[in-house]
Short mmCIF file of C-alpha atoms in Angstrom, two decimals:
data_model
loop_
_atom_site.label_atom_id
_atom_site.label_comp_id
_atom_site.label_asym_id
_atom_site.label_seq_id
_atom_site.Cartn_x
_atom_site.Cartn_y
_atom_site.Cartn_z
CA UNK A 1 19.29 -11.84 6.92
CA UNK A 2 16.27 -12.39 9.29
CA UNK A 3 12.84 -12.94 8.36
CA UNK A 4 11.10 -9.68 8.55
CA UNK A 5 7.36 -10.57 10.52
CA UNK A 6 5.18 -7.67 10.33
CA UNK A 7 2.96 -7.89 13.68
CA UNK A 8 -0.67 -6.23 13.10
CA UNK A 9 -2.46 -6.01 17.00
CA UNK A 10 -4.20 -3.24 18.53
CA UNK A 11 -2.93 -4.52 21.81
CA UNK A 12 0.53 -2.74 22.45
CA UNK A 13 1.06 -5.17 25.10
CA UNK A 14 0.76 -8.02 22.96
CA UNK A 15 2.68 -6.56 20.36
CA UNK A 16 5.77 -5.65 23.05
CA UNK A 17 5.32 -9.54 24.16
CA UNK A 18 5.49 -11.17 20.85
CA UNK A 19 8.22 -8.77 19.53
CA UNK A 20 10.67 -9.64 22.66
CA UNK A 21 9.44 -13.63 21.82
CA UNK A 22 10.18 -13.44 18.18
CA UNK A 23 13.52 -11.41 18.11
CA UNK A 24 14.87 -14.14 20.32
CA UNK A 25 14.00 -16.45 17.84
CA UNK A 26 15.89 -14.65 14.94
CA UNK A 27 12.86 -12.73 13.42
CA UNK A 28 12.87 -8.80 12.43
CA UNK A 29 9.90 -7.35 13.56
CA UNK A 30 8.09 -4.62 12.32
CA UNK A 31 4.61 -3.56 14.01
CA UNK A 32 1.57 -2.27 13.06
CA UNK A 33 -1.21 -0.84 15.13
CA UNK A 34 -4.40 -1.09 12.92
CA UNK A 35 -5.40 -2.52 9.41
CA UNK A 36 -4.42 0.75 7.48
CA UNK A 37 -1.31 1.14 9.16
CA UNK A 38 -0.60 -2.84 8.29
CA UNK A 39 -1.67 -2.60 4.66
CA UNK A 40 0.96 0.89 4.27
CA UNK A 41 3.78 -0.79 5.98
CA UNK A 42 3.32 -4.10 4.27
CA UNK A 43 3.55 -2.26 1.02
CA UNK A 44 6.51 -0.32 1.59
CA UNK A 45 8.54 -2.97 3.69
CA UNK A 46 7.78 -6.16 1.92
CA UNK A 47 7.53 -8.60 4.98
CA UNK A 48 8.48 -12.03 4.59
CA UNK A 49 5.69 -13.09 7.06
CA UNK A 50 2.66 -11.25 8.42
CA UNK A 51 0.82 -12.33 11.56
CA UNK A 52 -2.54 -10.24 12.09
CA UNK A 53 -5.42 -10.41 14.40
CA UNK A 54 -9.02 -10.51 13.43
CA UNK A 55 -9.89 -7.51 15.98
CA UNK A 56 -8.69 -4.53 14.55
CA UNK A 57 -9.76 -0.94 15.31
CA UNK A 58 -10.37 0.29 11.45
CA UNK A 59 -10.62 -2.96 9.42
CA UNK A 60 -10.80 -6.19 10.62
CA UNK A 61 -7.90 -9.11 9.85
CA UNK A 62 -10.24 -10.39 7.42
CA UNK A 63 -10.52 -7.83 5.08
CA UNK A 64 -6.24 -6.83 5.70
CA UNK A 65 -5.91 -11.00 4.52
CA UNK A 66 -7.92 -10.59 1.49
CA UNK A 67 -6.57 -6.94 0.50
CA UNK A 68 -3.31 -8.16 0.88
CA UNK A 69 -3.85 -11.52 -1.16
CA UNK A 70 -5.13 -8.46 -3.85
CA UNK A 71 -2.00 -6.64 -4.28
CA UNK A 72 0.70 -8.02 -6.41
CA UNK A 73 3.61 -7.12 -4.07
CA UNK A 74 2.16 -8.97 -1.00
CA UNK A 75 0.04 -11.44 -2.77
CA UNK A 76 1.90 -14.64 -1.96
CA UNK A 77 3.60 -13.37 1.78
CA UNK A 78 2.40 -16.00 4.38
CA UNK A 79 -0.13 -14.68 6.56
CA UNK A 80 -0.77 -16.17 10.16
CA UNK A 81 -3.69 -15.41 11.96
CA UNK A 82 -3.22 -14.56 16.03
CA UNK A 83 -6.69 -13.93 17.56
CA UNK A 84 -8.89 -14.21 20.61
CA UNK A 85 -11.47 -15.56 18.08
CA UNK A 86 -11.45 -19.26 17.37
CA UNK A 87 -13.92 -21.96 15.96
CA UNK A 88 -14.89 -23.12 12.50
CA UNK A 89 -16.29 -19.66 11.12
CA UNK A 90 -12.53 -18.39 11.79
CA UNK A 91 -10.72 -21.51 10.15
CA UNK A 92 -13.35 -21.33 7.19
CA UNK A 93 -13.23 -17.41 6.67
CA UNK A 94 -9.34 -17.91 7.02
CA UNK A 95 -9.15 -20.36 4.06
CA UNK A 96 -11.05 -18.00 2.33
CA UNK A 97 -9.02 -14.96 3.45
CA UNK A 98 -5.59 -16.80 2.25
CA UNK A 99 -4.52 -17.32 5.54
CA UNK A 100 -1.97 -19.99 6.02
CA UNK A 101 -2.82 -21.22 9.92
CA UNK A 102 -4.86 -19.77 12.28
CA UNK A 103 -3.36 -19.36 16.63
CA UNK A 104 -5.35 -18.78 19.42
CA UNK A 105 -4.54 -16.54 21.91
CA UNK A 106 -2.95 -16.88 24.30
CA UNK A 107 -0.15 -18.71 21.74
CA UNK A 108 2.78 -20.92 22.42
CA UNK A 109 5.66 -18.76 21.47
CA UNK A 110 7.67 -21.44 20.18
CA UNK A 111 5.20 -23.05 18.04
CA UNK A 112 4.48 -20.17 16.58
CA UNK A 113 8.17 -19.28 15.60
CA UNK A 114 8.28 -22.30 14.24
CA UNK A 115 5.61 -22.11 12.15
CA UNK A 116 6.31 -18.94 11.25
CA UNK A 117 10.05 -20.07 10.20
CA UNK A 118 8.34 -23.30 8.28
CA UNK A 119 6.08 -20.56 6.36
CA UNK A 120 9.19 -18.61 5.78
CA UNK A 121 11.24 -21.28 4.01
CA UNK A 122 8.66 -22.98 1.87
CA UNK A 123 7.97 -19.08 0.49
CA UNK A 124 11.69 -18.69 -0.36
CA UNK A 125 11.53 -22.56 -1.67
CA UNK A 126 8.63 -21.10 -3.81
CA UNK A 127 10.42 -17.95 -5.34
CA UNK A 128 13.31 -20.20 -5.92
CA UNK A 129 11.01 -22.57 -8.08
CA UNK A 130 9.79 -19.46 -9.66
CA UNK A 131 12.80 -18.03 -10.45
CA UNK A 132 14.17 -21.09 -11.80
CA UNK A 133 10.79 -21.53 -13.94
CA UNK A 134 11.39 -17.92 -15.53
CA UNK A 135 15.06 -19.16 -16.62
CA UNK A 136 13.78 -22.06 -17.71
CA UNK A 137 11.29 -20.19 -20.30
CA UNK A 138 14.23 -18.02 -21.21
#
């Protein structure tokens, strides 16, 4: 089964660029054009990784991250910021919002794909460990 990645960005050209490149790297891509749509899709589809832009038309990307972290169904899904914004504020605010890492646009698609795969694999290992711990408790 391919890792499912939710891409959240209001720039349709950038979404298509990410979709094309990431599908060729073996990912199944879901897309959302704003924060509300992203939150609804994340709850419904339960992606393995979320890529989020910070400048969205309705809810800023950091708020999307914080809401995803507050929901039990999405609390542990890795979130990667892909934004034109950069700097110390973005990194520190990202840490507060539970972001795994940040990429500045334009993004190196190969490096982004590798980072998505690494975060996906770490999450899978974490889930296996949680199941094993539950089994030990029984």
